[in-house]
mmCIF file of C-alpha atoms in Angstrom:
data_model
loop_
_atom_site.group_PDB
_atom_site.id
_atom_site.type_symbol
_atom_site.label_atom_id
_atom_site.label_comp_id
_atom_site.label_asym_id
_atom_site.label_seq_id
_atom_site.Cartn_x
_atom_site.Cartn_y
_atom_site.Cartn_z
ATOM 1 C CA GLN N 1 -0.502 -7.775 18.581
ATOM 2 C CA VAL N 2 0.227 -5.862 15.513
ATOM 3 C CA GLN N 3 -1.337 -2.630 14.288
ATOM 4 C CA VAL N 4 -1.262 -1.484 10.909
ATOM 5 C CA VAL N 5 -2.826 1.787 9.967
ATOM 6 C CA GLU N 6 -3.161 3.520 6.602
ATOM 7 C CA SER N 7 -3.788 7.086 5.801
ATOM 8 C CA GLY N 8 -4.152 9.478 2.852
ATOM 9 C CA GLY N 9 -6.937 8.157 0.898
ATOM 10 C CA GLY N 10 -9.457 10.436 -0.473
ATOM 11 C CA LEU N 11 -11.120 11.962 -3.695
ATOM 12 C CA VAL N 12 -9.050 13.122 -6.470
ATOM 13 C CA GLN N 13 -9.639 14.121 -10.058
ATOM 14 C CA ALA N 14 -8.222 12.102 -12.739
ATOM 15 C CA GLY N 15 -4.620 13.009 -13.571
ATOM 16 C CA GLY N 16 -4.169 14.066 -10.107
ATOM 17 C CA SER N 17 -1.965 12.717 -7.090
ATOM 18 C CA LEU N 18 -2.214 11.089 -3.635
ATOM 19 C CA ARG N 19 0.051 9.962 -1.187
ATOM 20 C CA LEU N 20 -0.681 7.139 1.042
ATOM 21 C CA SER N 21 1.035 6.198 4.293
ATOM 22 C CA CYS N 22 0.949 3.036 6.317
ATOM 23 C CA ALA N 23 2.689 2.637 9.837
ATOM 24 C CA ALA N 24 3.169 -0.624 11.609
ATOM 25 C CA SER N 25 3.420 -0.687 15.391
ATOM 26 C CA GLY N 26 2.992 -3.169 18.230
ATOM 27 C CA ARG N 27 4.517 -6.616 18.817
ATOM 28 C CA ILE N 28 6.219 -7.170 15.467
ATOM 29 C CA SER N 29 9.534 -8.634 14.693
ATOM 30 C CA GLN N 30 11.849 -7.382 12.059
ATOM 31 C CA ILE N 31 9.666 -6.332 8.980
ATOM 32 C CA ASN N 32 10.690 -7.890 5.629
ATOM 33 C CA VAL N 33 8.141 -7.007 3.127
ATOM 34 C CA MET N 34 5.798 -4.216 3.112
ATOM 35 C CA GLY N 35 3.175 -3.575 0.405
ATOM 36 C CA TRP N 36 -0.022 -2.085 -1.089
ATOM 37 C CA TYR N 37 -2.939 -4.084 -2.422
ATOM 38 C CA ARG N 38 -6.345 -2.860 -3.617
ATOM 39 C CA GLN N 39 -9.827 -3.963 -4.135
ATOM 40 C CA ALA N 40 -12.348 -2.531 -6.433
ATOM 41 C CA PRO N 41 -16.024 -3.057 -6.358
ATOM 42 C CA GLY N 42 -16.665 -6.387 -7.900
ATOM 43 C CA LYS N 43 -12.970 -7.316 -8.264
ATOM 44 C CA GLN N 44 -10.632 -9.589 -6.570
ATOM 45 C CA ARG N 45 -7.861 -8.071 -4.381
ATOM 46 C CA GLU N 46 -4.807 -7.440 -6.285
ATOM 47 C CA LEU N 47 -1.138 -6.548 -5.707
ATOM 48 C CA VAL N 48 -0.245 -2.877 -6.321
ATOM 49 C CA ALA N 49 3.391 -2.679 -5.074
ATOM 50 C CA THR N 50 5.782 -4.226 -2.521
ATOM 51 C CA ILE N 51 9.154 -3.294 -1.241
ATOM 52 C CA THR N 52 11.636 -5.395 0.795
ATOM 53 C CA SER N 53 13.735 -4.237 3.741
ATOM 54 C CA GLY N 54 16.648 -3.865 1.327
ATOM 55 C CA GLY N 55 14.587 -1.627 -1.035
ATOM 56 C CA THR N 56 13.797 -3.827 -3.781
ATOM 57 C CA VAL N 57 10.474 -2.881 -5.411
ATOM 58 C CA ASN N 58 7.745 -4.769 -7.306
ATOM 59 C CA TYR N 59 4.885 -3.058 -9.215
ATOM 60 C CA ALA N 60 1.834 -4.204 -10.977
ATOM 61 C CA ALA N 61 1.812 -3.582 -14.560
ATOM 62 C CA SER N 62 -1.089 -1.289 -14.296
ATOM 63 C CA VAL N 63 0.565 1.064 -12.062
ATOM 64 C CA LYS N 64 4.088 0.861 -13.233
ATOM 65 C CA GLY N 65 5.521 4.310 -14.269
ATOM 66 C CA ARG N 66 2.644 6.027 -12.211
ATOM 67 C CA PHE N 67 3.037 4.808 -8.636
ATOM 68 C CA THR N 68 6.156 4.825 -6.584
ATOM 69 C CA ILE N 69 6.423 2.801 -3.304
ATOM 70 C CA SER N 70 9.106 3.712 -0.602
ATOM 71 C CA ARG N 71 9.528 3.096 3.077
ATOM 72 C CA ASP N 72 11.226 4.355 6.127
ATOM 73 C CA ASN N 73 12.527 1.458 8.033
ATOM 74 C CA ALA N 74 13.250 3.297 11.275
ATOM 75 C CA LYS N 75 9.534 4.552 11.222
ATOM 76 C CA LYS N 76 8.094 0.953 10.189
ATOM 77 C CA THR N 77 6.165 3.061 7.638
ATOM 78 C CA VAL N 78 5.519 2.451 3.886
ATOM 79 C CA TYR N 79 4.430 5.072 1.504
ATOM 80 C CA LEU N 80 2.721 4.858 -1.831
ATOM 81 C CA GLN N 81 3.071 8.018 -4.072
ATOM 82 C CA MET N 82 0.397 7.825 -6.816
ATOM 83 C CA THR N 83 0.408 10.060 -9.687
ATOM 84 C CA GLY N 84 -1.557 10.184 -12.873
ATOM 85 C CA LEU N 85 -4.419 8.606 -11.286
ATOM 86 C CA GLN N 86 -7.220 7.220 -13.380
ATOM 87 C CA VAL N 87 -10.700 6.362 -12.705
ATOM 88 C CA GLU N 88 -9.675 2.641 -12.809
ATOM 89 C CA ASP N 89 -7.409 3.316 -9.801
ATOM 90 C CA THR N 90 -10.565 3.700 -7.591
ATOM 91 C CA ALA N 91 -10.563 0.996 -4.880
ATOM 92 C CA VAL N 92 -9.906 0.314 -1.115
ATOM 93 C CA TYR N 93 -6.114 0.258 -0.698
ATOM 94 C CA TYR N 94 -4.817 -2.032 1.997
ATOM 95 C CA CYS N 95 -1.326 -2.118 3.421
ATOM 96 C CA ASN N 96 0.329 -5.498 4.299
ATOM 97 C CA VAL N 97 3.308 -5.801 6.633
ATOM 98 C CA ALA N 98 5.059 -9.234 6.701
ATOM 99 C CA ASP N 99 7.762 -10.105 9.175
ATOM 100 C CA ARG N 100 9.081 -13.756 9.650
ATOM 101 C CA PHE N 101 6.095 -15.092 11.040
ATOM 102 C CA LEU N 102 2.850 -13.530 9.753
ATOM 103 C CA ASN N 103 1.288 -11.016 7.504
ATOM 104 C CA SER N 104 -0.618 -8.117 8.999
ATOM 105 C CA TRP N 105 -3.293 -5.981 7.208
ATOM 106 C CA GLY N 106 -4.663 -2.656 7.678
ATOM 107 C CA GLN N 107 -8.313 -1.702 7.463
ATOM 108 C CA GLY N 108 -7.863 -0.055 4.174
ATOM 109 C CA THR N 109 -8.182 3.496 2.944
ATOM 110 C CA GLN N 110 -10.513 4.438 0.083
ATOM 111 C CA VAL N 111 -9.124 6.104 -3.079
ATOM 112 C CA THR N 112 -11.812 7.585 -5.551
ATOM 113 C CA VAL N 113 -10.857 9.037 -8.772
ATOM 114 C CA SER N 114 -13.297 11.272 -10.435
ATOM 115 C CA SER N 115 -13.300 11.786 -14.126
#
């Protein structure tokens, strides 16, 4: 049993910032990759950013230069610092945690950017 819990979503003005957090707990083995995905209304879920246990990061082109992913391995927590938010960033943001055997997902946190 693995629990993945996101927090930090909310309503923000365009150009503003938000910081999302995601903590994993429960029966999970060594975590390899942690990441953030998002799904906007009427759109397919897409990768936002990932980070490996060694700190290698990967970003979607649409967020590169604006978002920063980081993690605290001891806390089994991943963060997404979002700056320069745009209306197009509005979506439900999901946290993904992957160990050797499976991927676990959080319930998502809503991010709404107003113009």
